[in-house]
Tab-separated table of C-alpha atoms and ligand atoms in Angstrom:
chain	number	residue	atom	x	y	z
A	793	UNK	CA	94.856	14.260	24.563
A	794	UNK	CA	91.190	14.682	25.630
A	795	UNK	CA	88.429	11.998	24.689
A	796	UNK	CA	85.059	12.763	24.041
A	797	UNK	CA	84.227	10.665	27.299
A	798	UNK	CA	86.897	12.663	29.381
A	799	UNK	CA	85.274	15.829	28.123
A	800	UNK	CA	81.685	14.563	29.000
A	801	UNK	CA	82.807	13.546	32.720
A	802	UNK	CA	84.216	17.548	32.775
A	803	UNK	CA	80.929	18.458	31.904
A	804	UNK	CA	79.206	16.418	34.371
A	805	UNK	CA	81.451	17.818	37.048
A	806	UNK	CA	80.243	21.354	36.015
A	807	UNK	CA	76.805	20.243	36.096
A	808	UNK	CA	77.555	18.811	39.979
A	809	UNK	CA	78.798	21.670	40.995
A	810	UNK	CA	76.248	23.813	40.143
A	811	UNK	CA	73.903	21.526	41.732
A	812	UNK	CA	75.630	22.212	44.991
A	813	UNK	CA	75.512	25.642	44.733
A	814	UNK	CA	72.296	25.602	44.573
A	815	UNK	CA	71.567	23.111	47.544
A	816	UNK	CA	73.906	25.321	49.362
A	817	UNK	CA	71.965	28.669	48.918
A	818	UNK	CA	68.904	27.309	49.381
A	819	UNK	CA	69.542	25.898	52.868
A	820	UNK	CA	70.984	29.301	54.382
A	821	UNK	CA	69.577	29.730	58.452
A	822	UNK	CA	71.130	33.157	58.442
A	823	UNK	CA	69.604	35.081	55.470
A	824	UNK	CA	67.773	38.314	56.194
A	825	UNK	CA	63.841	38.591	56.780
A	826	UNK	CA	63.469	41.791	58.231
A	827	UNK	CA	64.995	44.699	60.141
A	828	UNK	CA	64.148	48.154	61.869
A	829	UNK	CA	65.711	51.029	63.712
A	830	UNK	CA	64.851	53.510	65.958
A	831	UNK	CA	64.811	57.575	64.395
A	832	UNK	CA	67.219	58.677	67.578
A	833	UNK	CA	70.980	58.721	66.769
A	834	UNK	CA	73.564	58.847	69.196
A	835	UNK	CA	76.794	60.769	69.176
A	836	UNK	CA	79.837	58.859	67.619
A	837	UNK	CA	82.331	57.971	69.617
A	838	UNK	CA	79.887	58.395	72.773
A	839	UNK	CA	79.449	56.822	75.911
A	840	UNK	CA	76.370	54.969	74.796
A	841	UNK	CA	78.316	53.453	71.335
A	842	UNK	CA	80.913	51.986	73.745
A	843	UNK	CA	78.129	50.372	75.355
A	844	UNK	CA	76.532	49.310	72.444
A	845	UNK	CA	79.296	47.870	71.129
A	846	UNK	CA	80.010	45.813	74.553
A	847	UNK	CA	76.440	44.680	74.440
A	848	UNK	CA	76.432	43.402	70.815
A	849	UNK	CA	79.894	41.639	71.271
A	850	UNK	CA	78.248	39.893	74.739
A	851	UNK	CA	75.428	39.011	72.047
A	852	UNK	CA	77.732	37.289	70.050
A	853	UNK	CA	79.421	35.250	72.716
A	854	UNK	CA	76.501	34.384	74.714
A	855	UNK	CA	75.221	32.727	71.263
A	856	UNK	CA	77.561	29.988	71.491
A	857	UNK	CA	76.441	28.454	74.740
A	858	UNK	CA	72.800	29.673	74.547
A	859	UNK	CA	69.764	30.082	72.742
A	860	UNK	CA	68.591	33.272	74.198
A	861	UNK	CA	69.831	35.676	76.495
A	862	UNK	CA	69.054	39.290	77.677
A	863	UNK	CA	72.165	41.987	78.493
A	864	UNK	CA	71.760	45.151	80.394
A	865	UNK	CA	75.097	47.081	79.776
A	866	UNK	CA	74.513	49.746	82.680
A	867	UNK	CA	76.262	53.117	82.834
A	868	UNK	CA	76.526	56.002	85.754
A	869	UNK	CA	74.499	58.151	83.223
A	870	UNK	CA	71.258	57.115	82.547
A	871	UNK	CA	70.971	57.830	79.190
A	872	UNK	CA	73.817	55.911	77.961
A	873	UNK	CA	72.449	52.749	79.131
A	874	UNK	CA	71.625	49.640	77.029
A	875	UNK	CA	69.411	46.795	77.042
A	876	UNK	CA	69.346	44.452	74.479
A	877	UNK	CA	68.946	40.258	73.338
A	878	UNK	CA	68.886	37.704	71.092
A	879	UNK	CA	66.486	34.909	70.418
A	880	UNK	CA	67.990	31.761	68.090
A	881	UNK	CA	65.101	29.502	66.246
A	882	UNK	CA	64.617	26.647	68.569
A	883	UNK	CA	66.056	24.235	66.934
A	884	UNK	CA	69.576	25.401	65.753
A	885	UNK	CA	72.611	24.402	67.232
A	886	UNK	CA	74.674	26.446	69.041
A	887	UNK	CA	77.486	26.979	66.678
A	888	UNK	CA	74.897	28.085	64.335
A	889	UNK	CA	73.148	30.037	66.965
A	890	UNK	CA	76.281	31.918	67.042
A	891	UNK	CA	77.139	32.398	63.078
A	892	UNK	CA	73.588	33.677	63.075
A	893	UNK	CA	73.703	35.897	65.720
A	894	UNK	CA	77.477	37.365	64.506
A	895	UNK	CA	75.806	37.630	61.069
A	896	UNK	CA	72.688	39.375	62.532
A	897	UNK	CA	74.964	42.031	64.398
A	898	UNK	CA	76.680	42.659	61.224
A	899	UNK	CA	73.329	43.287	59.217
A	900	UNK	CA	71.852	45.706	61.847
A	901	UNK	CA	75.570	47.627	62.097
A	902	UNK	CA	74.969	48.574	58.187
A	903	UNK	CA	71.336	48.575	58.543
A	904	UNK	CA	70.930	51.294	61.694
A	905	UNK	CA	74.009	53.207	61.587
A	906	UNK	CA	74.626	55.135	64.591
A	907	UNK	CA	70.728	54.621	66.177
A	908	UNK	CA	70.423	54.130	69.393
A	909	UNK	CA	68.249	51.058	69.145
A	910	UNK	CA	67.969	48.405	66.132
A	911	UNK	CA	66.476	45.032	65.329
A	912	UNK	CA	67.136	42.251	62.890
A	913	UNK	CA	65.241	39.377	62.008
A	914	UNK	CA	66.885	36.349	59.953
A	915	UNK	CA	65.584	33.159	59.570
A	916	UNK	CA	67.405	31.907	62.248
A	917	UNK	CA	67.785	34.518	64.867
A	918	UNK	CA	66.418	37.676	65.844
A	919	UNK	CA	68.297	40.813	67.784
A	920	UNK	CA	67.147	43.704	69.331
A	921	UNK	CA	68.854	46.690	71.234
A	922	UNK	CA	67.521	49.702	72.254
A	923	UNK	CA	68.459	52.470	75.208
A	924	UNK	CA	64.594	52.357	76.462
A	925	UNK	CA	64.247	48.612	78.341
A	926	UNK	CA	61.826	46.470	75.957
A	927	UNK	CA	62.966	43.126	77.956
A	928	UNK	CA	60.025	40.967	79.637
A	929	UNK	CA	57.459	43.620	77.326
A	930	UNK	CA	55.023	41.971	75.164
A	931	UNK	CA	54.872	43.433	71.529
A	932	UNK	CA	52.045	42.160	69.240
A	933	UNK	CA	52.421	45.069	66.744
A	934	UNK	CA	52.790	43.160	62.860
A	935	UNK	CA	56.427	43.713	61.700
A	936	UNK	CA	56.162	41.935	58.335
A	937	UNK	CA	53.574	39.725	57.180
A	938	UNK	CA	54.035	37.456	53.777
A	939	UNK	CA	51.050	35.082	52.464
A	940	UNK	CA	52.128	32.979	49.157
A	941	UNK	CA	49.842	32.455	46.137
A	942	UNK	CA	46.541	30.772	46.700
A	943	UNK	CA	46.713	27.577	45.650
A	944	UNK	CA	43.716	25.328	44.287
A	945	UNK	CA	44.171	22.343	45.608
A	946	UNK	CA	42.492	19.339	44.526
A	947	UNK	CA	41.173	18.617	48.577
A	948	UNK	CA	41.479	22.449	49.473
A	949	UNK	CA	38.805	22.256	52.444
A	950	UNK	CA	40.857	18.886	53.631
A	951	UNK	CA	44.119	20.692	53.880
A	952	UNK	CA	43.050	24.358	55.390
A	953	UNK	CA	41.678	21.823	57.715
A	954	UNK	CA	44.752	20.264	58.706
A	955	UNK	CA	46.683	23.550	58.508
A	956	UNK	CA	44.272	24.869	61.287
A	957	UNK	CA	44.923	21.869	63.147
A	958	UNK	CA	49.163	22.503	63.017
A	959	UNK	CA	48.250	26.049	64.324
A	960	UNK	CA	46.084	24.809	66.866
A	961	UNK	CA	48.827	22.154	67.754
A	962	UNK	CA	51.516	24.728	67.956
A	963	UNK	CA	49.115	26.943	70.676
A	964	UNK	CA	48.845	24.071	72.978
A	965	UNK	CA	52.854	23.403	72.725
A	966	UNK	CA	54.174	24.506	75.549
A	967	UNK	CA	58.018	26.714	75.599
A	968	UNK	CA	59.240	29.098	73.643
A	969	UNK	CA	59.899	27.178	70.349
A	970	UNK	CA	57.256	24.788	68.815
A	971	UNK	CA	57.013	23.239	65.744
A	972	UNK	CA	54.645	20.644	64.180
A	973	UNK	CA	52.871	18.855	60.858
A	974	UNK	CA	50.638	16.907	59.290
A	975	UNK	CA	50.659	15.487	56.247
A	976	UNK	CA	52.125	17.949	53.768
A	977	UNK	CA	51.530	20.743	56.135
A	978	UNK	CA	54.275	21.967	58.366
A	979	UNK	CA	54.120	24.644	61.172
A	980	UNK	CA	56.766	26.569	63.361
A	981	UNK	CA	56.169	29.175	65.891
A	982	UNK	CA	58.672	30.984	67.804
A	983	UNK	CA	58.480	33.498	71.085
A	984	UNK	CA	61.175	35.691	72.324
A	985	UNK	CA	62.246	34.311	75.683
A	986	UNK	CA	61.720	37.233	77.864
A	987	UNK	CA	58.173	36.496	77.637
A	988	UNK	CA	56.562	34.396	80.077
A	989	UNK	CA	54.668	31.629	78.970
A	990	UNK	CA	51.350	33.653	79.612
A	991	UNK	CA	52.716	36.411	76.922
A	992	UNK	CA	53.948	33.943	74.811
A	993	UNK	CA	50.520	32.265	74.540
A	994	UNK	CA	48.996	35.686	74.280
A	995	UNK	CA	51.404	36.935	71.802
A	996	UNK	CA	51.012	33.623	69.378
A	997	UNK	CA	47.245	33.639	69.601
A	998	UNK	CA	47.881	36.780	67.947
A	999	UNK	CA	49.941	35.829	65.410
A	1000	UNK	CA	48.260	32.743	64.397
A	1001	UNK	CA	45.013	34.582	64.137
A	1002	UNK	CA	46.065	36.766	61.822
A	1003	UNK	CA	48.151	34.394	59.826
A	1004	UNK	CA	44.659	32.417	59.149
A	1005	UNK	CA	43.074	35.546	58.355
A	1006	UNK	CA	45.424	37.368	56.466
A	1007	UNK	CA	46.408	34.369	54.394
A	1008	UNK	CA	43.370	32.335	54.210
A	1009	UNK	CA	44.141	29.271	51.772
A	1010	UNK	CA	47.619	30.573	50.823
A	1011	UNK	CA	50.572	27.778	49.972
A	1012	UNK	CA	52.389	29.231	52.772
A	1013	UNK	CA	52.054	32.494	55.691
A	1014	UNK	CA	54.470	34.063	57.791
A	1015	UNK	CA	53.490	36.347	60.370
A	1016	UNK	CA	56.031	38.204	62.331
A	1017	UNK	CA	55.303	40.215	65.643
A	1018	UNK	CA	57.492	42.214	67.670
A	1019	UNK	CA	57.841	39.668	70.102
A	1020	UNK	CA	56.546	36.246	68.245
A	1021	UNK	CA	56.259	34.482	65.119
A	1022	UNK	CA	53.837	31.611	63.489
A	1023	UNK	CA	54.616	30.280	59.709
A	1024	UNK	CA	53.341	27.623	57.799
A	1025	UNK	CA	53.971	26.059	54.881
A	1026	UNK	CA	52.387	23.469	52.434
A	1027	UNK	CA	54.129	21.366	50.186
A	1028	UNK	CA	56.700	18.314	49.562
A	1029	UNK	CA	59.936	20.273	50.658
A	1030	UNK	CA	61.307	20.063	54.160
A	1031	UNK	CA	60.106	23.377	55.724
A	1032	UNK	CA	63.675	24.400	56.601
A	1033	UNK	CA	65.090	23.794	53.284
A	1034	UNK	CA	63.273	27.272	52.514
A	1035	UNK	CA	62.001	26.604	48.875
A	1036	UNK	CA	59.066	29.172	49.840
A	1037	UNK	CA	61.828	31.920	51.215
A	1038	UNK	CA	63.824	32.232	48.586
A	1039	UNK	CA	62.260	35.288	47.111
A	1040	UNK	CA	62.428	37.118	50.434
A	1041	UNK	CA	65.842	37.391	50.308
A	1042	UNK	CA	67.135	37.360	46.344
A	1043	UNK	CA	68.236	33.305	46.692
A	1044	UNK	CA	65.521	32.762	44.242
A	1045	UNK	CA	67.433	34.940	41.989
A	1046	UNK	CA	70.779	33.449	43.123
A	1047	UNK	CA	68.971	30.089	41.809
A	1048	UNK	CA	67.983	31.119	38.683
A	1049	UNK	CA	71.583	32.831	38.241
A	1050	UNK	CA	73.434	29.608	39.142
A	1051	UNK	CA	71.173	27.332	36.937
A	1052	UNK	CA	71.721	29.986	33.985
A	1053	UNK	CA	75.430	29.608	34.908
A	1054	UNK	CA	75.358	25.858	34.950
A	1055	UNK	CA	73.671	25.916	31.521
A	1056	UNK	CA	75.636	28.465	29.664
A	1057	UNK	CA	79.042	26.008	31.069
A	1058	UNK	CA	77.205	23.384	29.986
A	1059	UNK	CA	76.128	25.080	26.082
A	1060	UNK	CA	79.698	26.315	26.039
A	1061	UNK	CA	81.318	22.613	26.734
A	1062	UNK	CA	78.738	20.889	24.214
A	1063	UNK	CA	80.298	23.861	21.562
A	1064	UNK	CA	83.718	22.729	22.484
A	1065	UNK	CA	82.758	19.267	22.174
A	1066	UNK	CA	81.323	19.257	19.016
A	1067	UNK	CA	84.225	21.590	17.444
A	1068	UNK	CA	86.609	18.716	19.450
A	1069	UNK	CA	84.387	15.952	17.254
A	1070	UNK	CA	84.627	18.130	14.048
A	1071	UNK	CA	88.251	18.222	14.132
A	1072	UNK	CA	88.598	14.894	14.829
A	1073	UNK	CA	86.957	13.866	11.759
A	1074	UNK	CA	88.107	16.600	9.471
A	1075	UNK	CA	92.141	15.468	11.087
A	1076	UNK	CA	91.056	11.764	10.134
A	1077	UNK	CA	89.773	13.007	6.778
A	1078	UNK	CA	93.240	14.374	5.719
B	2096	NAG	C1	67.192	57.219	74.466
B	2096	NAG	O1	68.079	58.288	73.338
B	2096	NAG	C2	67.433	59.268	72.795
B	2096	NAG	C3	68.738	60.086	71.952
B	2096	NAG	O2	69.619	60.615	72.301
B	2096	NAG	C4	66.867	59.892	73.743
B	2096	NAG	O3	66.021	61.011	73.262
B	2096	NAG	C5	65.755	59.236	74.767
B	2096	NAG	O4	65.587	60.052	75.943
B	2096	NAG	C6	66.611	58.126	75.019
B	2096	NAG	N1	65.614	57.282	75.745
B	2096	NAG	C7	66.070	56.851	77.337
B	2096	NAG	C8	65.052	55.709	77.182
B	2096	NAG	O5	66.764	56.957	77.907
B	2097	NAG	C1	67.502	38.828	81.781
B	2097	NAG	O1	68.846	37.953	82.037
B	2097	NAG	C2	68.889	37.961	83.390
B	2097	NAG	C3	70.115	37.158	83.757
B	2097	NAG	O2	70.945	36.587	83.001
B	2097	NAG	C4	67.849	37.020	84.074
B	2097	NAG	O3	67.989	36.431	85.095
B	2097	NAG	C5	66.390	37.609	83.530
B	2097	NAG	O4	65.300	36.436	84.021
B	2097	NAG	C6	66.236	38.070	81.937
B	2097	NAG	N1	65.089	38.967	82.100
B	2097	NAG	C7	63.991	38.510	81.038
B	2097	NAG	C8	63.208	39.374	80.962
B	2097	NAG	O5	64.691	37.926	79.994
């Protein structure tokens, strides 16, 4: 027969499960950030479609051993040539990179049905393809920007000074992937690997300038341009736990949902527990 203490341990087991769920939901690198498609479409079962399929397969396969690669599927008819690339965030392991690119390919398939070109940015990777070559071409158009709420810090000027210093540090660091931090400020920047170092510097300079102008004293900022992005986050959580990105992909909703389910399960168990206690006492009274 179930004793109150075994019921209690079942209760804490349920709570553990819901907190594990919350942790998993908030640490995903392959959640969707943005996507876009060209207007032109290709005909179903056309040579272009089969070239695109082989390009997307190459992206996924290549992401198992490289964090960046570009592909051109050549064809005897020039209008059927497809260009594409993927870029994983520089700190992702190869298995995570491959998983992310596979997710991005799935996303672009549902987002851009039969369009000649498409692009998807996930938290951990970026993919793009088109029938016009864009490889090695810098693109500083703003694709997506997001600023957190302005936070009234006790020492706002000091913290914003640190934010600016972290961003300057990212500018001075070399390579396509850059991260840095000072105190509670974390910064991250990434160029797509087809840019030269000079193009990457130029793109990041634009992204960081816009980030500071647009986001002012916001608690976090994300600035995604066509071929690079810069982000910062002020707070205690580690940057990549994505605490501040939850609402972007609806994970905040999932989190609240998981908490509510956890609470409901707890309440239900408490009711069962007290019913059990009452039954036990009634049983004793008889
Ligand atoms: C891309 O495909 C569209 C639709 O077939 C076509 O109009 C356009 O000219 C193509 N662009 C290039 C560069 O081939
Ligand atoms: C594309 O890939 C080829 C071979 O993998 C490489 O030599 C070339 O530099 C790349 N081009 C760009 C623009 O990244």
